[in-house]
Amino acid sequence: MTNVRAYNSPLREEKARETREAILTALFELMETTGVADDVSMEAIAQQAGVQRRTIFRHFANKDEMLAAFWPWLNARIGTSATPRTLNEIVDGPRQAFPRFDLHEPVIRASLHSKAGREMRLGTVSGRRAHFAQALAPAVASLSASETWKVEALAHLLFSASAWEVLKDYGGLSGAQAGEAASWALEVILSAVTSGHSHAGVASQPQEKSDGV
């Protein structure tokens, strides 16, 4: 019997992976269609995945756990990474990711504006911060702590789905254009940092008096 269980174990593991993938794919497809995450029911996910509702709970304890798993799964599916490991990956990140966001616009916007989407992203924050800090370390090595957190915060902003959305909606850019703009901004900031220029140095320059408001 032990040999039979050992023989069947890889098959069960593969079936479990397939079922888990089907569940997450079903959630993705429903969000692509409806553009919402909060209102997607477990029943709808089960029906879309072709499984029983109770099957979902064999893989995820509750909906929150499923949503926590969904965000990194989504990044992997569309070929982006929220946890860059090198400086080049941060700088080139928007250029690579933002056009792909355009291909899945409903689900990306749903992740930004739904309660479930915010919870998904918040679950990745600590890991993302650690990766960004490590990747940016060579560029900010000579900066003070206050300057370092400013650079890190701007990198998080510019390499984010929020920046993609703002550049599209307010800047009138395509995803590709938004990616170029955000990557260019990161290049400018890091170039200024590594060349020794700082905002404090610029701000300390005397300003001409003006009669205007």
mmCIF file with all atom_site columns, C-alpha atoms in Angstrom:
data_model
loop_
_atom_site.group_PDB
_atom_site.id
_atom_site.type_symbol
_atom_site.label_atom_id
_atom_site.label_alt_id
_atom_site.label_comp_id
_atom_site.label_asym_id
_atom_site.label_entity_id
_atom_site.label_seq_id
_atom_site.pdbx_PDB_ins_code
_atom_site.Cartn_x
_atom_site.Cartn_y
_atom_site.Cartn_z
_atom_site.occupancy
_atom_site.B_iso_or_equiv
_atom_site.pdbx_formal_charge
_atom_site.auth_seq_id
_atom_site.auth_comp_id
_atom_site.auth_asym_id
_atom_site.auth_atom_id
_atom_site.pdbx_PDB_model_num
ATOM 1   C CA . MET A 1 1   ? 0.000   0.000  0.000   1.00 0.00 ? 1   MET A CA 1
ATOM 2   C CA . THR A 1 2   ? 2.844   2.372  0.768   1.00 0.00 ? 2   THR A CA 1
ATOM 3   C CA . ASN A 1 3   ? 4.208   1.890  -2.737  1.00 0.00 ? 3   ASN A CA 1
ATOM 4   C CA . VAL A 1 4   ? 0.791   2.561  -4.269  1.00 0.00 ? 4   VAL A CA 1
ATOM 5   C CA . ARG A 1 5   ? 0.382   5.795  -2.300  1.00 0.00 ? 5   ARG A CA 1
ATOM 6   C CA . ALA A 1 6   ? 3.890   6.921  -3.259  1.00 0.00 ? 6   ALA A CA 1
ATOM 7   C CA . TYR A 1 7   ? 3.167   6.099  -6.907  1.00 0.00 ? 7   TYR A CA 1
ATOM 8   C CA . ASN A 1 8   ? -0.103  8.018  -6.909  1.00 0.00 ? 8   ASN A CA 1
ATOM 9   C CA . SER A 1 9   ? 1.234   11.025 -4.998  1.00 0.00 ? 9   SER A CA 1
ATOM 10  C CA . PRO A 1 10  ? 2.799   12.813 -8.014  1.00 0.00 ? 10  PRO A CA 1
ATOM 11  C CA . LEU A 1 11  ? -0.444  12.333 -9.926  1.00 0.00 ? 11  LEU A CA 1
ATOM 12  C CA . ARG A 1 12  ? -2.462  13.826 -7.083  1.00 0.00 ? 12  ARG A CA 1
ATOM 13  C CA . GLU A 1 13  ? -0.039  16.730 -6.811  1.00 0.00 ? 13  GLU A CA 1
ATOM 14  C CA . GLU A 1 14  ? -0.292  17.432 -10.530 1.00 0.00 ? 14  GLU A CA 1
ATOM 15  C CA . LYS A 1 15  ? -4.081  17.271 -10.390 1.00 0.00 ? 15  LYS A CA 1
ATOM 16  C CA . ALA A 1 16  ? -4.071  19.668 -7.426  1.00 0.00 ? 16  ALA A CA 1
ATOM 17  C CA . ARG A 1 17  ? -1.866  22.129 -9.360  1.00 0.00 ? 17  ARG A CA 1
ATOM 18  C CA . GLU A 1 18  ? -4.174  21.903 -12.365 1.00 0.00 ? 18  GLU A CA 1
ATOM 19  C CA . THR A 1 19  ? -7.247  22.549 -10.231 1.00 0.00 ? 19  THR A CA 1
ATOM 20  C CA . ARG A 1 20  ? -5.628  25.489 -8.455  1.00 0.00 ? 20  ARG A CA 1
ATOM 21  C CA . GLU A 1 21  ? -4.632  26.952 -11.823 1.00 0.00 ? 21  GLU A CA 1
ATOM 22  C CA . ALA A 1 22  ? -8.185  26.482 -13.115 1.00 0.00 ? 22  ALA A CA 1
ATOM 23  C CA . ILE A 1 23  ? -9.611  28.338 -10.105 1.00 0.00 ? 23  ILE A CA 1
ATOM 24  C CA . LEU A 1 24  ? -7.260  31.312 -10.465 1.00 0.00 ? 24  LEU A CA 1
ATOM 25  C CA . THR A 1 25  ? -7.811  31.364 -14.226 1.00 0.00 ? 25  THR A CA 1
ATOM 26  C CA . ALA A 1 26  ? -11.569 31.435 -13.650 1.00 0.00 ? 26  ALA A CA 1
ATOM 27  C CA . LEU A 1 27  ? -11.243 34.446 -11.342 1.00 0.00 ? 27  LEU A CA 1
ATOM 28  C CA . PHE A 1 28  ? -9.052  36.158 -13.939 1.00 0.00 ? 28  PHE A CA 1
ATOM 29  C CA . GLU A 1 29  ? -11.553 35.518 -16.734 1.00 0.00 ? 29  GLU A CA 1
ATOM 30  C CA . LEU A 1 30  ? -14.466 36.788 -14.649 1.00 0.00 ? 30  LEU A CA 1
ATOM 31  C CA . MET A 1 31  ? -12.566 39.968 -13.752 1.00 0.00 ? 31  MET A CA 1
ATOM 32  C CA . GLU A 1 32  ? -11.608 40.480 -17.395 1.00 0.00 ? 32  GLU A CA 1
ATOM 33  C CA . THR A 1 33  ? -15.276 40.239 -18.340 1.00 0.00 ? 33  THR A CA 1
ATOM 34  C CA . THR A 1 34  ? -16.874 42.214 -15.528 1.00 0.00 ? 34  THR A CA 1
ATOM 35  C CA . GLY A 1 35  ? -14.056 44.549 -14.500 1.00 0.00 ? 35  GLY A CA 1
ATOM 36  C CA . VAL A 1 36  ? -14.833 43.950 -10.821 1.00 0.00 ? 36  VAL A CA 1
ATOM 37  C CA . ALA A 1 37  ? -13.372 41.744 -8.118  1.00 0.00 ? 37  ALA A CA 1
ATOM 38  C CA . ASP A 1 38  ? -15.465 42.423 -5.030  1.00 0.00 ? 38  ASP A CA 1
ATOM 39  C CA . ASP A 1 39  ? -18.679 41.102 -6.539  1.00 0.00 ? 39  ASP A CA 1
ATOM 40  C CA . VAL A 1 40  ? -17.276 37.889 -8.022  1.00 0.00 ? 40  VAL A CA 1
ATOM 41  C CA . SER A 1 41  ? -18.854 35.090 -6.016  1.00 0.00 ? 41  SER A CA 1
ATOM 42  C CA . MET A 1 42  ? -17.302 31.786 -5.119  1.00 0.00 ? 42  MET A CA 1
ATOM 43  C CA . GLU A 1 43  ? -20.185 30.108 -6.937  1.00 0.00 ? 43  GLU A CA 1
ATOM 44  C CA . ALA A 1 44  ? -19.356 31.986 -10.139 1.00 0.00 ? 44  ALA A CA 1
ATOM 45  C CA . ILE A 1 45  ? -15.680 31.102 -9.826  1.00 0.00 ? 45  ILE A CA 1
ATOM 46  C CA . ALA A 1 46  ? -16.505 27.433 -9.284  1.00 0.00 ? 46  ALA A CA 1
ATOM 47  C CA . GLN A 1 47  ? -18.835 27.364 -12.292 1.00 0.00 ? 47  GLN A CA 1
ATOM 48  C CA . GLN A 1 48  ? -16.266 29.103 -14.503 1.00 0.00 ? 48  GLN A CA 1
ATOM 49  C CA . ALA A 1 49  ? -13.538 26.710 -13.354 1.00 0.00 ? 49  ALA A CA 1
ATOM 50  C CA . GLY A 1 50  ? -15.752 23.655 -13.816 1.00 0.00 ? 50  GLY A CA 1
ATOM 51  C CA . VAL A 1 51  ? -15.396 22.508 -10.206 1.00 0.00 ? 51  VAL A CA 1
ATOM 52  C CA . GLN A 1 52  ? -17.610 22.218 -7.166  1.00 0.00 ? 52  GLN A CA 1
ATOM 53  C CA . ARG A 1 53  ? -17.703 25.167 -4.770  1.00 0.00 ? 53  ARG A CA 1
ATOM 54  C CA . ARG A 1 54  ? -16.309 22.999 -1.979  1.00 0.00 ? 54  ARG A CA 1
ATOM 55  C CA . THR A 1 55  ? -13.335 22.165 -4.191  1.00 0.00 ? 55  THR A CA 1
ATOM 56  C CA . ILE A 1 56  ? -12.186 25.795 -4.018  1.00 0.00 ? 56  ILE A CA 1
ATOM 57  C CA . PHE A 1 57  ? -11.971 25.540 -0.234  1.00 0.00 ? 57  PHE A CA 1
ATOM 58  C CA . ARG A 1 58  ? -9.679  22.542 -0.511  1.00 0.00 ? 58  ARG A CA 1
ATOM 59  C CA . HIS A 1 59  ? -7.156  24.843 -2.151  1.00 0.00 ? 59  HIS A CA 1
ATOM 60  C CA . PHE A 1 60  ? -7.903  28.162 -0.431  1.00 0.00 ? 60  PHE A CA 1
ATOM 61  C CA . ALA A 1 61  ? -9.185  28.494 3.132   1.00 0.00 ? 61  ALA A CA 1
ATOM 62  C CA . ASN A 1 62  ? -11.326 31.496 2.167   1.00 0.00 ? 62  ASN A CA 1
ATOM 63  C CA . LYS A 1 63  ? -11.738 34.136 -0.519  1.00 0.00 ? 63  LYS A CA 1
ATOM 64  C CA . ASP A 1 64  ? -9.137  36.406 1.074   1.00 0.00 ? 64  ASP A CA 1
ATOM 65  C CA . GLU A 1 65  ? -6.515  33.665 0.789   1.00 0.00 ? 65  GLU A CA 1
ATOM 66  C CA . MET A 1 66  ? -7.449  33.088 -2.831  1.00 0.00 ? 66  MET A CA 1
ATOM 67  C CA . LEU A 1 67  ? -7.155  36.801 -3.605  1.00 0.00 ? 67  LEU A CA 1
ATOM 68  C CA . ALA A 1 68  ? -3.775  36.969 -1.857  1.00 0.00 ? 68  ALA A CA 1
ATOM 69  C CA . ALA A 1 69  ? -2.550  34.237 -4.187  1.00 0.00 ? 69  ALA A CA 1
ATOM 70  C CA . PHE A 1 70  ? -4.108  35.890 -7.232  1.00 0.00 ? 70  PHE A CA 1
ATOM 71  C CA . TRP A 1 71  ? -1.944  39.031 -7.468  1.00 0.00 ? 71  TRP A CA 1
ATOM 72  C CA . PRO A 1 72  ? 1.462   37.319 -7.810  1.00 0.00 ? 72  PRO A CA 1
ATOM 73  C CA . TRP A 1 73  ? -0.201  34.743 -10.087 1.00 0.00 ? 73  TRP A CA 1
ATOM 74  C CA . LEU A 1 74  ? -1.527  37.567 -12.271 1.00 0.00 ? 74  LEU A CA 1
ATOM 75  C CA . ASN A 1 75  ? 1.886   39.235 -12.497 1.00 0.00 ? 75  ASN A CA 1
ATOM 76  C CA . ALA A 1 76  ? 3.395   35.942 -13.604 1.00 0.00 ? 76  ALA A CA 1
ATOM 77  C CA . ARG A 1 77  ? 0.609   35.350 -16.146 1.00 0.00 ? 77  ARG A CA 1
ATOM 78  C CA . ILE A 1 78  ? 1.034   38.700 -17.888 1.00 0.00 ? 78  ILE A CA 1
ATOM 79  C CA . GLY A 1 79  ? 4.820   38.542 -17.676 1.00 0.00 ? 79  GLY A CA 1
ATOM 80  C CA . THR A 1 80  ? 5.548   41.302 -15.178 1.00 0.00 ? 80  THR A CA 1
ATOM 81  C CA . SER A 1 81  ? 7.303   41.338 -11.824 1.00 0.00 ? 81  SER A CA 1
ATOM 82  C CA . ALA A 1 82  ? 6.424   43.378 -8.762  1.00 0.00 ? 82  ALA A CA 1
ATOM 83  C CA . THR A 1 83  ? 9.698   42.366 -7.121  1.00 0.00 ? 83  THR A CA 1
ATOM 84  C CA . PRO A 1 84  ? 12.600  43.499 -9.354  1.00 0.00 ? 84  PRO A CA 1
ATOM 85  C CA . ARG A 1 85  ? 16.017  42.242 -8.286  1.00 0.00 ? 85  ARG A CA 1
ATOM 86  C CA . THR A 1 86  ? 18.322  44.639 -10.129 1.00 0.00 ? 86  THR A CA 1
ATOM 87  C CA . LEU A 1 87  ? 18.508  48.349 -10.862 1.00 0.00 ? 87  LEU A CA 1
ATOM 88  C CA . ASN A 1 88  ? 18.000  47.693 -14.564 1.00 0.00 ? 88  ASN A CA 1
ATOM 89  C CA . GLU A 1 89  ? 14.831  45.719 -13.823 1.00 0.00 ? 89  GLU A CA 1
ATOM 90  C CA . ILE A 1 90  ? 13.410  48.701 -11.944 1.00 0.00 ? 90  ILE A CA 1
ATOM 91  C CA . VAL A 1 91  ? 14.307  51.239 -14.635 1.00 0.00 ? 91  VAL A CA 1
ATOM 92  C CA . ASP A 1 92  ? 13.074  49.070 -17.498 1.00 0.00 ? 92  ASP A CA 1
ATOM 93  C CA . GLY A 1 93  ? 10.097  47.732 -15.555 1.00 0.00 ? 93  GLY A CA 1
ATOM 94  C CA . PRO A 1 94  ? 7.447   50.256 -16.692 1.00 0.00 ? 94  PRO A CA 1
ATOM 95  C CA . ARG A 1 95  ? 8.654   50.026 -20.279 1.00 0.00 ? 95  ARG A CA 1
ATOM 96  C CA . GLN A 1 96  ? 8.084   46.283 -20.213 1.00 0.00 ? 96  GLN A CA 1
ATOM 97  C CA . ALA A 1 97  ? 4.988   46.096 -18.008 1.00 0.00 ? 97  ALA A CA 1
ATOM 98  C CA . PHE A 1 98  ? 2.735   48.973 -19.044 1.00 0.00 ? 98  PHE A CA 1
ATOM 99  C CA . PRO A 1 99  ? 2.021   47.775 -22.616 1.00 0.00 ? 99  PRO A CA 1
ATOM 100 C CA . ARG A 1 100 ? 1.055   44.398 -21.126 1.00 0.00 ? 100 ARG A CA 1
ATOM 101 C CA . PHE A 1 101 ? -1.294  46.134 -18.697 1.00 0.00 ? 101 PHE A CA 1
ATOM 102 C CA . ASP A 1 102 ? -3.126  47.496 -21.758 1.00 0.00 ? 102 ASP A CA 1
ATOM 103 C CA . LEU A 1 103 ? -3.804  43.933 -22.892 1.00 0.00 ? 103 LEU A CA 1
ATOM 104 C CA . HIS A 1 104 ? -5.580  43.189 -19.599 1.00 0.00 ? 104 HIS A CA 1
ATOM 105 C CA . GLU A 1 105 ? -6.977  46.616 -18.776 1.00 0.00 ? 105 GLU A CA 1
ATOM 106 C CA . PRO A 1 106 ? -10.229 45.547 -17.041 1.00 0.00 ? 106 PRO A CA 1
ATOM 107 C CA . VAL A 1 107 ? -8.511  43.257 -14.554 1.00 0.00 ? 107 VAL A CA 1
ATOM 108 C CA . ILE A 1 108 ? -5.694  45.755 -13.871 1.00 0.00 ? 108 ILE A CA 1
ATOM 109 C CA . ARG A 1 109 ? -8.189  48.521 -13.176 1.00 0.00 ? 109 ARG A CA 1
ATOM 110 C CA . ALA A 1 110 ? -10.226 46.163 -11.014 1.00 0.00 ? 110 ALA A CA 1
ATOM 111 C CA . SER A 1 111 ? -7.114  45.409 -8.989  1.00 0.00 ? 111 SER A CA 1
ATOM 112 C CA . LEU A 1 112 ? -6.608  49.145 -8.436  1.00 0.00 ? 112 LEU A CA 1
ATOM 113 C CA . HIS A 1 113 ? -10.118 50.162 -7.478  1.00 0.00 ? 113 HIS A CA 1
ATOM 114 C CA . SER A 1 114 ? -11.692 47.215 -5.715  1.00 0.00 ? 114 SER A CA 1
ATOM 115 C CA . LYS A 1 115 ? -11.370 46.356 -2.048  1.00 0.00 ? 115 LYS A CA 1
ATOM 116 C CA . ALA A 1 116 ? -10.211 42.893 -3.011  1.00 0.00 ? 116 ALA A CA 1
ATOM 117 C CA . GLY A 1 117 ? -7.590  44.328 -5.353  1.00 0.00 ? 117 GLY A CA 1
ATOM 118 C CA . ARG A 1 118 ? -6.207  46.649 -2.693  1.00 0.00 ? 118 ARG A CA 1
ATOM 119 C CA . GLU A 1 119 ? -5.963  43.739 -0.283  1.00 0.00 ? 119 GLU A CA 1
ATOM 120 C CA . MET A 1 120 ? -4.133  41.713 -2.923  1.00 0.00 ? 120 MET A CA 1
ATOM 121 C CA . ARG A 1 121 ? -1.566  44.462 -3.443  1.00 0.00 ? 121 ARG A CA 1
ATOM 122 C CA . LEU A 1 122 ? -1.126  45.215 0.251   1.00 0.00 ? 122 LEU A CA 1
ATOM 123 C CA . GLY A 1 123 ? -0.250  41.590 0.797   1.00 0.00 ? 123 GLY A CA 1
ATOM 124 C CA . THR A 1 124 ? 2.810   42.044 -1.432  1.00 0.00 ? 124 THR A CA 1
ATOM 125 C CA . VAL A 1 125 ? 4.040   45.363 -0.026  1.00 0.00 ? 125 VAL A CA 1
ATOM 126 C CA . SER A 1 126 ? 6.638   44.136 2.454   1.00 0.00 ? 126 SER A CA 1
ATOM 127 C CA . GLY A 1 127 ? 8.277   41.841 -0.075  1.00 0.00 ? 127 GLY A CA 1
ATOM 128 C CA . ARG A 1 128 ? 8.174   44.510 -2.772  1.00 0.00 ? 128 ARG A CA 1
ATOM 129 C CA . ARG A 1 129 ? 9.817   47.077 -0.487  1.00 0.00 ? 129 ARG A CA 1
ATOM 130 C CA . ALA A 1 130 ? 12.608  44.677 0.377   1.00 0.00 ? 130 ALA A CA 1
ATOM 131 C CA . HIS A 1 131 ? 13.314  43.918 -3.290  1.00 0.00 ? 131 HIS A CA 1
ATOM 132 C CA . PHE A 1 132 ? 13.240  47.584 -4.324  1.00 0.00 ? 132 PHE A CA 1
ATOM 133 C CA . ALA A 1 133 ? 15.559  48.582 -1.479  1.00 0.00 ? 133 ALA A CA 1
ATOM 134 C CA . GLN A 1 134 ? 18.053  45.882 -2.405  1.00 0.00 ? 134 GLN A CA 1
ATOM 135 C CA . ALA A 1 135 ? 17.933  46.675 -6.130  1.00 0.00 ? 135 ALA A CA 1
ATOM 136 C CA . LEU A 1 136 ? 18.318  50.425 -5.561  1.00 0.00 ? 136 LEU A CA 1
ATOM 137 C CA . ALA A 1 137 ? 21.085  50.082 -2.968  1.00 0.00 ? 137 ALA A CA 1
ATOM 138 C CA . PRO A 1 138 ? 24.017  50.650 -5.388  1.00 0.00 ? 138 PRO A CA 1
ATOM 139 C CA . ALA A 1 139 ? 22.458  53.881 -6.703  1.00 0.00 ? 139 ALA A CA 1
ATOM 140 C CA . VAL A 1 140 ? 21.594  55.381 -3.297  1.00 0.00 ? 140 VAL A CA 1
ATOM 141 C CA . ALA A 1 141 ? 24.656  54.259 -1.357  1.00 0.00 ? 141 ALA A CA 1
ATOM 142 C CA . SER A 1 142 ? 25.925  57.837 -0.954  1.00 0.00 ? 142 SER A CA 1
ATOM 143 C CA . LEU A 1 143 ? 22.574  59.354 -0.020  1.00 0.00 ? 143 LEU A CA 1
ATOM 144 C CA . SER A 1 144 ? 21.238  60.191 3.395   1.00 0.00 ? 144 SER A CA 1
ATOM 145 C CA . ALA A 1 145 ? 18.414  58.128 4.844   1.00 0.00 ? 145 ALA A CA 1
ATOM 146 C CA . SER A 1 146 ? 15.830  60.829 4.027   1.00 0.00 ? 146 SER A CA 1
ATOM 147 C CA . GLU A 1 147 ? 17.015  61.075 0.425   1.00 0.00 ? 147 GLU A CA 1
ATOM 148 C CA . THR A 1 148 ? 17.061  57.308 0.083   1.00 0.00 ? 148 THR A CA 1
ATOM 149 C CA . TRP A 1 149 ? 13.433  56.871 1.063   1.00 0.00 ? 149 TRP A CA 1
ATOM 150 C CA . LYS A 1 150 ? 12.433  59.599 -1.385  1.00 0.00 ? 150 LYS A CA 1
ATOM 151 C CA . VAL A 1 151 ? 14.135  57.777 -4.252  1.00 0.00 ? 151 VAL A CA 1
ATOM 152 C CA . GLU A 1 152 ? 12.684  54.438 -3.193  1.00 0.00 ? 152 GLU A CA 1
ATOM 153 C CA . ALA A 1 153 ? 9.175   55.911 -2.901  1.00 0.00 ? 153 ALA A CA 1
ATOM 154 C CA . LEU A 1 154 ? 9.389   57.481 -6.357  1.00 0.00 ? 154 LEU A CA 1
ATOM 155 C CA . ALA A 1 155 ? 10.588  54.186 -7.823  1.00 0.00 ? 155 ALA A CA 1
ATOM 156 C CA . HIS A 1 156 ? 7.582   52.418 -6.285  1.00 0.00 ? 156 HIS A CA 1
ATOM 157 C CA . LEU A 1 157 ? 5.272   55.060 -7.726  1.00 0.00 ? 157 LEU A CA 1
ATOM 158 C CA . LEU A 1 158 ? 6.666   55.135 -11.244 1.00 0.00 ? 158 LEU A CA 1
ATOM 159 C CA . PHE A 1 159 ? 6.844   51.355 -11.515 1.00 0.00 ? 159 PHE A CA 1
ATOM 160 C CA . SER A 1 160 ? 3.227   50.702 -10.572 1.00 0.00 ? 160 SER A CA 1
ATOM 161 C CA . ALA A 1 161 ? -0.162  50.075 -12.121 1.00 0.00 ? 161 ALA A CA 1
ATOM 162 C CA . SER A 1 162 ? -1.288  53.359 -10.555 1.00 0.00 ? 162 SER A CA 1
ATOM 163 C CA . ALA A 1 163 ? 1.275   55.275 -12.624 1.00 0.00 ? 163 ALA A CA 1
ATOM 164 C CA . TRP A 1 164 ? 0.145   53.380 -15.731 1.00 0.00 ? 164 TRP A CA 1
ATOM 165 C CA . GLU A 1 165 ? -3.458  54.424 -15.087 1.00 0.00 ? 165 GLU A CA 1
ATOM 166 C CA . VAL A 1 166 ? -2.707  58.088 -14.357 1.00 0.00 ? 166 VAL A CA 1
ATOM 167 C CA . LEU A 1 167 ? -0.472  58.478 -17.398 1.00 0.00 ? 167 LEU A CA 1
ATOM 168 C CA . LYS A 1 168 ? -3.179  56.933 -19.567 1.00 0.00 ? 168 LYS A CA 1
ATOM 169 C CA . ASP A 1 169 ? -6.160  58.787 -18.123 1.00 0.00 ? 169 ASP A CA 1
ATOM 170 C CA . TYR A 1 170 ? -4.599  62.188 -17.419 1.00 0.00 ? 170 TYR A CA 1
ATOM 171 C CA . GLY A 1 171 ? -1.685  62.163 -19.839 1.00 0.00 ? 171 GLY A CA 1
ATOM 172 C CA . GLY A 1 172 ? -3.621  60.629 -22.728 1.00 0.00 ? 172 GLY A CA 1
ATOM 173 C CA . LEU A 1 173 ? -0.858  58.100 -23.337 1.00 0.00 ? 173 LEU A CA 1
ATOM 174 C CA . SER A 1 174 ? -0.986  54.525 -24.523 1.00 0.00 ? 174 SER A CA 1
ATOM 175 C CA . GLY A 1 175 ? 0.482   51.841 -22.299 1.00 0.00 ? 175 GLY A CA 1
ATOM 176 C CA . ALA A 1 176 ? 3.652   51.813 -24.399 1.00 0.00 ? 176 ALA A CA 1
ATOM 177 C CA . GLN A 1 177 ? 3.984   55.593 -24.177 1.00 0.00 ? 177 GLN A CA 1
ATOM 178 C CA . ALA A 1 178 ? 3.258   55.538 -20.455 1.00 0.00 ? 178 ALA A CA 1
ATOM 179 C CA . GLY A 1 179 ? 5.942   52.912 -19.974 1.00 0.00 ? 179 GLY A CA 1
ATOM 180 C CA . GLU A 1 180 ? 8.485   54.983 -21.881 1.00 0.00 ? 180 GLU A CA 1
ATOM 181 C CA . ALA A 1 181 ? 7.610   58.080 -19.842 1.00 0.00 ? 181 ALA A CA 1
ATOM 182 C CA . ALA A 1 182 ? 7.867   56.315 -16.490 1.00 0.00 ? 182 ALA A CA 1
ATOM 183 C CA . SER A 1 183 ? 11.122  54.559 -17.376 1.00 0.00 ? 183 SER A CA 1
ATOM 184 C CA . TRP A 1 184 ? 12.553  57.840 -18.644 1.00 0.00 ? 184 TRP A CA 1
ATOM 185 C CA . ALA A 1 185 ? 11.608  59.542 -15.367 1.00 0.00 ? 185 ALA A CA 1
ATOM 186 C CA . LEU A 1 186 ? 13.347  56.787 -13.410 1.00 0.00 ? 186 LEU A CA 1
ATOM 187 C CA . GLU A 1 187 ? 16.435  57.180 -15.583 1.00 0.00 ? 187 GLU A CA 1
ATOM 188 C CA . VAL A 1 188 ? 16.489  60.947 -14.969 1.00 0.00 ? 188 VAL A CA 1
ATOM 189 C CA . ILE A 1 189 ? 16.072  60.574 -11.209 1.00 0.00 ? 189 ILE A CA 1
ATOM 190 C CA . LEU A 1 190 ? 18.745  57.890 -10.863 1.00 0.00 ? 190 LEU A CA 1
ATOM 191 C CA . SER A 1 191 ? 21.106  59.742 -13.168 1.00 0.00 ? 191 SER A CA 1
ATOM 192 C CA . ALA A 1 192 ? 20.787  62.849 -11.008 1.00 0.00 ? 192 ALA A CA 1
ATOM 193 C CA . VAL A 1 193 ? 21.328  60.803 -7.860  1.00 0.00 ? 193 VAL A CA 1
ATOM 194 C CA . THR A 1 194 ? 24.403  58.975 -9.108  1.00 0.00 ? 194 THR A CA 1
ATOM 195 C CA . SER A 1 195 ? 25.940  62.155 -10.536 1.00 0.00 ? 195 SER A CA 1
ATOM 196 C CA . GLY A 1 196 ? 25.714  63.834 -7.133  1.00 0.00 ? 196 GLY A CA 1
ATOM 197 C CA . HIS A 1 197 ? 22.950  66.308 -7.904  1.00 0.00 ? 197 HIS A CA 1
ATOM 198 C CA . SER A 1 198 ? 20.260  66.705 -5.281  1.00 0.00 ? 198 SER A CA 1
ATOM 199 C CA . HIS A 1 199 ? 17.030  68.577 -4.906  1.00 0.00 ? 199 HIS A CA 1
ATOM 200 C CA . ALA A 1 200 ? 18.509  70.437 -1.956  1.00 0.00 ? 200 ALA A CA 1
ATOM 201 C CA . GLY A 1 201 ? 21.277  71.781 -4.179  1.00 0.00 ? 201 GLY A CA 1
ATOM 202 C CA . VAL A 1 202 ? 18.771  72.991 -6.736  1.00 0.00 ? 202 VAL A CA 1
ATOM 203 C CA . ALA A 1 203 ? 16.452  74.488 -4.163  1.00 0.00 ? 203 ALA A CA 1
ATOM 204 C CA . SER A 1 204 ? 19.279  76.409 -2.539  1.00 0.00 ? 204 SER A CA 1
ATOM 205 C CA . GLN A 1 205 ? 19.896  78.466 -5.677  1.00 0.00 ? 205 GLN A CA 1
ATOM 206 C CA . PRO A 1 206 ? 18.740  82.110 -5.353  1.00 0.00 ? 206 PRO A CA 1
ATOM 207 C CA . GLN A 1 207 ? 15.440  82.836 -7.034  1.00 0.00 ? 207 GLN A CA 1
ATOM 208 C CA . GLU A 1 208 ? 14.625  85.954 -8.972  1.00 0.00 ? 208 GLU A CA 1
ATOM 209 C CA . LYS A 1 209 ? 11.978  88.183 -7.485  1.00 0.00 ? 209 LYS A CA 1
ATOM 210 C CA . SER A 1 210 ? 8.744   88.362 -9.381  1.00 0.00 ? 210 SER A CA 1
ATOM 211 C CA . ASP A 1 211 ? 5.823   90.724 -9.257  1.00 0.00 ? 211 ASP A CA 1
ATOM 212 C CA . GLY A 1 212 ? 3.526   87.947 -10.349 1.00 0.00 ? 212 GLY A CA 1
ATOM 213 C CA . VAL A 1 213 ? 1.543   85.648 -8.070  1.00 0.00 ? 213 VAL A CA 1
#
